[in-house]
Coordinates of C-alpha atoms in Angstrom, one line a residue:
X3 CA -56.5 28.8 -31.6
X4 CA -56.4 31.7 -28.9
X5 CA -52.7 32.0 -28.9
X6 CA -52.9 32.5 -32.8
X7 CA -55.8 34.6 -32.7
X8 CA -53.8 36.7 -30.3
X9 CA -50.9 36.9 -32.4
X10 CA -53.2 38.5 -35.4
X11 CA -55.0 40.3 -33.4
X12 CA -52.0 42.0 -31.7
X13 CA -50.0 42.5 -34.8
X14 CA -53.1 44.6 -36.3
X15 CA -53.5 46.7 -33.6
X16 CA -49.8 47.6 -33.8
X17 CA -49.9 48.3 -37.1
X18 CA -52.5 51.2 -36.3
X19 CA -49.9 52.0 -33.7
X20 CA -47.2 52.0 -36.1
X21 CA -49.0 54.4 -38.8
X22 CA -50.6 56.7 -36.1
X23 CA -47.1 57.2 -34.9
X24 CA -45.3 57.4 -38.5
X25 CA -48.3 60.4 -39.7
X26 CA -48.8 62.0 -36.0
X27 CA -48.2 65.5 -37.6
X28 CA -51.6 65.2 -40.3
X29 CA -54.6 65.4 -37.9
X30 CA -56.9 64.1 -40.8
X31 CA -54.2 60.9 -41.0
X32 CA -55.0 60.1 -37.5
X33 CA -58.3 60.6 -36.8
X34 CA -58.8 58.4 -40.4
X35 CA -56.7 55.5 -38.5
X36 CA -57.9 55.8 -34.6
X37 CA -61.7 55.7 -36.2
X38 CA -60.7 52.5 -38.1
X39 CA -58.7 51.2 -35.1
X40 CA -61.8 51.7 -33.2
X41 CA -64.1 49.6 -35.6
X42 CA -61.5 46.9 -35.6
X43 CA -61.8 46.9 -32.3
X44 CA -65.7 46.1 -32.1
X45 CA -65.5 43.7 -34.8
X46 CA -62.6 41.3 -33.0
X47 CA -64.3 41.4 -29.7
X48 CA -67.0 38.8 -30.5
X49 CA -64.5 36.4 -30.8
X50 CA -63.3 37.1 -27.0
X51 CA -66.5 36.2 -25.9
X52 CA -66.2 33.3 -23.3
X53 CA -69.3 32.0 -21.7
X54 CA -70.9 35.1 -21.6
X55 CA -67.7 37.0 -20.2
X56 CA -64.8 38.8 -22.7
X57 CA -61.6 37.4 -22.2
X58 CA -58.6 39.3 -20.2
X59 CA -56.5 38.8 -23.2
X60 CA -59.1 41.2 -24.8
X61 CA -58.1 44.0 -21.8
X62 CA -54.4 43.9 -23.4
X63 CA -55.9 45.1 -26.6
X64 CA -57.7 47.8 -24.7
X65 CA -54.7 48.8 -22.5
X66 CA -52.5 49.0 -26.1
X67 CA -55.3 50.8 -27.3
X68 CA -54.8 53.5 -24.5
X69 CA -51.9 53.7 -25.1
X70 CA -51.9 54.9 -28.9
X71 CA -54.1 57.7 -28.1
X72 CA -51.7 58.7 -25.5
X73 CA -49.7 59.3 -27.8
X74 CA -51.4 61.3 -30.2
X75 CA -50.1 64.5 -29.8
X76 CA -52.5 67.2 -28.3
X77 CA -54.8 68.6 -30.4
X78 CA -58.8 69.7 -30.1
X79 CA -62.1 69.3 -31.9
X80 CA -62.8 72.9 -31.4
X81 CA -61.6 76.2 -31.2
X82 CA -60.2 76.1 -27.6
X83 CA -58.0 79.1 -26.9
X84 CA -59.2 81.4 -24.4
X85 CA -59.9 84.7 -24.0
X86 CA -56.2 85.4 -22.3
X87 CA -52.8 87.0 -22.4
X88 CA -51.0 87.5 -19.6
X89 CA -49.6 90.4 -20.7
X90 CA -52.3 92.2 -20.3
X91 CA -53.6 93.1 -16.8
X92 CA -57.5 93.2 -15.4
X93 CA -58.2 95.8 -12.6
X94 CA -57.3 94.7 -9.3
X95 CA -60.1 94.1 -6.5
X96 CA -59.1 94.5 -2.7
X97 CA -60.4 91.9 -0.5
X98 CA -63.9 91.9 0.1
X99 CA -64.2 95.0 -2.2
X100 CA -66.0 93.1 -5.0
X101 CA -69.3 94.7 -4.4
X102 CA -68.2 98.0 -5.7
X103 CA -67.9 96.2 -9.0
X104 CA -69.9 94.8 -11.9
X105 CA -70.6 91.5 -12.2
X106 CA -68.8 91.0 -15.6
X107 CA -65.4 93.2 -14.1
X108 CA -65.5 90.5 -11.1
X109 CA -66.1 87.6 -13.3
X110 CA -63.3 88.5 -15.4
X111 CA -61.0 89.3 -12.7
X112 CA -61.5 85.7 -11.1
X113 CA -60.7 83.8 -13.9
X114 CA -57.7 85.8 -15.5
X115 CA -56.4 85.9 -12.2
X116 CA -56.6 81.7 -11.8
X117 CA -55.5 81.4 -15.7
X118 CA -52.1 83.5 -14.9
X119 CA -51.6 81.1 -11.9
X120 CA -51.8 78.0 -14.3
X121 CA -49.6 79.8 -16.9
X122 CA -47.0 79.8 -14.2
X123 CA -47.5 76.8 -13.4
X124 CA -46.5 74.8 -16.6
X125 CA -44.2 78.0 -17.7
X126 CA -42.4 79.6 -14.6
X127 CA -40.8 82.0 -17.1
X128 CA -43.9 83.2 -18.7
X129 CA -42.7 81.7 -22.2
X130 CA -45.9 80.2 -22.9
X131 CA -47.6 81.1 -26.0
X132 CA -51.2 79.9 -24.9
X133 CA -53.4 78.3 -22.5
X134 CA -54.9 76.3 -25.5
X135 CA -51.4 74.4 -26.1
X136 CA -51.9 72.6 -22.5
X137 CA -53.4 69.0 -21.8
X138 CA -55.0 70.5 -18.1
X139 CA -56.5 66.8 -17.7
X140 CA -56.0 66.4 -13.9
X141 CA -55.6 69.8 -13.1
X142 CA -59.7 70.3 -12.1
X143 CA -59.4 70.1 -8.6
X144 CA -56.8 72.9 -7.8
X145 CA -58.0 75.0 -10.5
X146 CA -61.7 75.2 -9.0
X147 CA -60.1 75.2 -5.2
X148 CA -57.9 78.2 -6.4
X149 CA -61.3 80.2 -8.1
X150 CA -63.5 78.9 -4.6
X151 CA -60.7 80.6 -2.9
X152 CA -59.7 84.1 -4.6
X153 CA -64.1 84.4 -4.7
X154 CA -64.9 84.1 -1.0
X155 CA -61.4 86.4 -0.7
X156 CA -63.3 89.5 -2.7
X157 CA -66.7 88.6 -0.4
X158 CA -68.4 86.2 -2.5
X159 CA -70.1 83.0 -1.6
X160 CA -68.7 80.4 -4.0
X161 CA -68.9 76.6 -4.2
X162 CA -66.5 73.5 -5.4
X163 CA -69.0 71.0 -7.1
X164 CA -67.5 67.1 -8.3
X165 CA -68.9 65.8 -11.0
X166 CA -68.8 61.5 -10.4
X167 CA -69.1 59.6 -13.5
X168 CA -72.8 59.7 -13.9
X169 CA -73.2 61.1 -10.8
X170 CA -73.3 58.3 -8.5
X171 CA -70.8 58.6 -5.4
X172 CA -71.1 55.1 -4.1
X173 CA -68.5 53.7 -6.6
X174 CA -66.7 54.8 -9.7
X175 CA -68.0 53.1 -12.8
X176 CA -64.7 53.7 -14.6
X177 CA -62.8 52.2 -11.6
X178 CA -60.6 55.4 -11.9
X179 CA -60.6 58.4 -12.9
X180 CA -63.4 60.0 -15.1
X181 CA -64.8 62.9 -12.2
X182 CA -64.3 66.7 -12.8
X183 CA -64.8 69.3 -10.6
X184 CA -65.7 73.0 -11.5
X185 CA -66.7 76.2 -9.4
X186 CA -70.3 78.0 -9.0
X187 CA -69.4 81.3 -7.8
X188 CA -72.8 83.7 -7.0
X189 CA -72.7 87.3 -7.1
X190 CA -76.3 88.9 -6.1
X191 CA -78.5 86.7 -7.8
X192 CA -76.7 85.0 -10.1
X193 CA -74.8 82.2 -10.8
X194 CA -72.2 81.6 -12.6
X195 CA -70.5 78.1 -14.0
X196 CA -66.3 78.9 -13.9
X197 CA -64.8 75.4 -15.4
X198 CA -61.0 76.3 -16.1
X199 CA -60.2 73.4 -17.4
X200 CA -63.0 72.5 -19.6
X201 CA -60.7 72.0 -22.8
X202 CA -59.6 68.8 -21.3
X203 CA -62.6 67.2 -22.8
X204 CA -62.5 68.2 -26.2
X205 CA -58.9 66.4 -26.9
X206 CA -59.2 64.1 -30.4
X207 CA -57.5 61.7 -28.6
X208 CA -60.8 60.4 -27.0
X209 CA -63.5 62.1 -28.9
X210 CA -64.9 59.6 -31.6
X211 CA -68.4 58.2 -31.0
X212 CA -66.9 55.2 -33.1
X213 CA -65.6 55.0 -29.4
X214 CA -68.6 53.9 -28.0
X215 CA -69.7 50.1 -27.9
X216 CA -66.1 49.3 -27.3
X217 CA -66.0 46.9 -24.1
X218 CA -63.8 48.1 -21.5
X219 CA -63.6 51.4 -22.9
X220 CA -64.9 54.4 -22.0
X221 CA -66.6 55.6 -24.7
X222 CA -66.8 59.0 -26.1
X223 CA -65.9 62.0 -24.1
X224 CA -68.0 65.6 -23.5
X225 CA -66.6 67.0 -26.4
X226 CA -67.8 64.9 -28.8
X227 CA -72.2 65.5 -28.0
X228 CA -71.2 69.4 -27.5
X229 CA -70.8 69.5 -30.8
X230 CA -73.4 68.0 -32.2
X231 CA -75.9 70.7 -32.0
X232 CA -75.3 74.5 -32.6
X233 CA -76.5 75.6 -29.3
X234 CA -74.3 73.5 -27.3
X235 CA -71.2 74.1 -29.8
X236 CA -71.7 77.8 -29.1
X237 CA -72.1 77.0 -25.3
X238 CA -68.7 75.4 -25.3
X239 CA -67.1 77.8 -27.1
X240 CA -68.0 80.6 -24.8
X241 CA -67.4 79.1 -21.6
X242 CA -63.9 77.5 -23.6
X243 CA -62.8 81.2 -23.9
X244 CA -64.4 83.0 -21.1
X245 CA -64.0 80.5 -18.8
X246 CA -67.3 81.3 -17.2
X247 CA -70.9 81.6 -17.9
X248 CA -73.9 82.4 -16.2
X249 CA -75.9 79.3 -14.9
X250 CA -79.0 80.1 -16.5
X251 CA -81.4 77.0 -16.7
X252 CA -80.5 76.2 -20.5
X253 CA -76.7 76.6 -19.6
X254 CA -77.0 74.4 -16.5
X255 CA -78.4 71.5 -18.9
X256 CA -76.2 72.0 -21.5
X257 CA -73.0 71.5 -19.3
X258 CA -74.3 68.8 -17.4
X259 CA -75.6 66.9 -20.8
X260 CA -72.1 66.8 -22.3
X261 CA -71.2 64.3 -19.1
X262 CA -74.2 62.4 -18.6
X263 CA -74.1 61.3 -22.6
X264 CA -70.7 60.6 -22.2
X265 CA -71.7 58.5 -19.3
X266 CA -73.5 56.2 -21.7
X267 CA -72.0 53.2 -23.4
X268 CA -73.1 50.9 -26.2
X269 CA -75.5 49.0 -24.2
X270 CA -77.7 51.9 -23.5
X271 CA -78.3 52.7 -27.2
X272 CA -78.5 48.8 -28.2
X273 CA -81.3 48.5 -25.9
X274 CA -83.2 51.5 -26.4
X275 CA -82.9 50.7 -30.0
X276 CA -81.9 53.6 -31.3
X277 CA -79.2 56.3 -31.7
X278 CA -80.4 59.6 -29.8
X279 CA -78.0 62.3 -27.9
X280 CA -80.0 63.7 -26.1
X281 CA -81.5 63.0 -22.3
X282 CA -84.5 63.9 -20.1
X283 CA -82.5 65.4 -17.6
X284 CA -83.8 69.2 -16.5
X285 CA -81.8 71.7 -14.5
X286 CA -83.5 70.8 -11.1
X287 CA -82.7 66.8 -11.5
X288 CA -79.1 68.1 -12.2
X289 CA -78.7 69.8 -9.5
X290 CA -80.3 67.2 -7.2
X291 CA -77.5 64.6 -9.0
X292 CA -74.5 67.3 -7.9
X293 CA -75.8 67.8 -4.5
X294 CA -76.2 64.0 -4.2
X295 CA -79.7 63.4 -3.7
X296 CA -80.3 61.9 -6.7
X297 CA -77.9 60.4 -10.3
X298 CA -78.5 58.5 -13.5
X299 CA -77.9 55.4 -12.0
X300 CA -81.4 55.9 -10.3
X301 CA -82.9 56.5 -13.9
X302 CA -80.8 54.2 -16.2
X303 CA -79.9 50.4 -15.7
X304 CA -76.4 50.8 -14.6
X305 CA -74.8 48.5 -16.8
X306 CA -75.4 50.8 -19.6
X307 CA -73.2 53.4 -17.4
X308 CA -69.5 53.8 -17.6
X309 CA -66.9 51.3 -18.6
X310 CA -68.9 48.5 -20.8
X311 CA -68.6 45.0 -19.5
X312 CA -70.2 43.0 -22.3
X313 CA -70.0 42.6 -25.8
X314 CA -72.7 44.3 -28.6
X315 CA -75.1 42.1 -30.3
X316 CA -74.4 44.2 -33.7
X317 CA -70.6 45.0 -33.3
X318 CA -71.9 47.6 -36.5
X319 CA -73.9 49.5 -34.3
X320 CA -73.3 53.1 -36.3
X321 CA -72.7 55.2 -33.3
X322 CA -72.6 58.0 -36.0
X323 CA -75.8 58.8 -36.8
X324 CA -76.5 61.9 -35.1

């Protein structure tokens, strides 16, 4: 009965695989098939369900999964290109000459400067069209090292911050993966956010809330809550094309949010009873999660964290409803 159930099982799943990869160039054609791929997914999982625990042969659906959203080719949820050409040049600032500037001059200098290093990076001969064309997944750490860097160069004070999945050090609730990093950079008294490679969570390939409830999955990335109000869409957007903004309170939740949502898999909702995208969180617990003192798993049963381990009661749970 397994081997069979399998077999069907399989054969479905490759048959999204097969049409995903047959329409990859209509957007609306893939996002129609990954969202049904991902329903199919909840509704089969039931029947993996062995004494409590899902069975491994329900991981190799998973992994296939993966693997067909690798290969959707890159595209966004939102308007990511940035405010960039590298034609055009900023002024330059001498080392530890920054205070003779304003705060937007040096702000601006930062990150074109760091944006033109990526560009040569991925494009040694400068043929690149745009930043926005690039998948910069993985590409967090250097980036903020490299801003960290050029800031305390020109005078400032300026700090590399990881983000763990839900903010908990002691172990990674993905197994792998799933940690940013980003810069906070102070000049006088403020404070800005500089997150260079912020566009990495806003790919289509992983940003369906249909995502959510899927065990052993990861559920639905940043992009996906940041646009579900105005305010935070607008937040996104701005710090998508200026790659900074200033860490006012309200801008301080609204970056941290987008991560501690996506944090959340089906569980949490199933238990709480009810869809709601929102959390409790203030700027002060935030910052006590990034400086370690504190992190969701402190505040929410850890099971509903990170990669889900169990199977839904209602595998049509409408993770939808906004």
């Amino acid at each position: 009965m397994g081997y069979l159930r399998d077999l069907r099982c399989q054969k479905k799943v490759r048959a999204y695989r097969d049409f995903i990869a047959e329409n990859k160039e209509d957007k609306e054609l893939v996002l129609g098939a990954l969202n049904n791929l991902y329903s199919y997914m909840k509704s089969i999982a039931p029947a993996y369900s062995e004494k409590g625990k899902i069975s491994k042969d329900y991981r190799i659906l998973v992994c296939l999964l993966y693997l067909i959203e690798e290969s959707v080719p890159l595209s966004f949820i939102i308007d990511n290109k940035p405010n960039f050409n590298i034609q055009d040049k900023v002024p330059f600032i001498l080392p530890n000459k920054a205070i003779n500037y304003k705060e937007e001059e040096i702000m601006d200098y930062l990150v074109y400067t760091e944006r033109e290093k990526i560009v040569r990076y991925f494009s040694p001969k400068n043929n690149l069209k745009n930043l926005s064309e690039l998948d910069l997944l993985n590409h967090c750490s250097i980036a903020s090292f490299e801003v960290k860097d050029l800031a305390e160069t020109l005078g400032l004070t300026a700090r590399v911050c990881p983000i763990h999945p839900a903010f908990y050090k002691e172990r990674n609730l993905y197994e792998y993966g799933n940690g940013h990093y980003f810069t906070l950079v102070y000049i006088g008294k403020k404070l800005y956010i500089v997150d260079l490679t912020y566009s990495q969570f806003f790919k289509i390939s992983n940003n369906n809330l249909n995502r959510i409830g899927i065990p052993f999955l990861g559920g639905s990335s940043v992009g996906s809550y940041m646009l579900l109000t105005e305010e935070r869409k607008k937040f996104a957007e701005r710090l998508l094309r200026d790659g900074y903004v200033e860490a006012t309170d309200t801008n301080l939740k609204m970056y941290f949010d987008g991560f501690a949502l996506s944090y959340r898999n089906g569980l949490y909702y199933e238990d709480k009873g009810e869809i709601n995208y929102e959390t409790i969180y203030t700027k002060d617990d935030y910052i006590n999660f990034i400086n370690g003192f504190d992190s969701q798993v402190n505040h929410e049963n850890i099971e509903f964290l990170g990669r889900q381990q169990k199977i839904l009661k209602n595998s049509n749970m409408n993770f939808n409803k906004r």
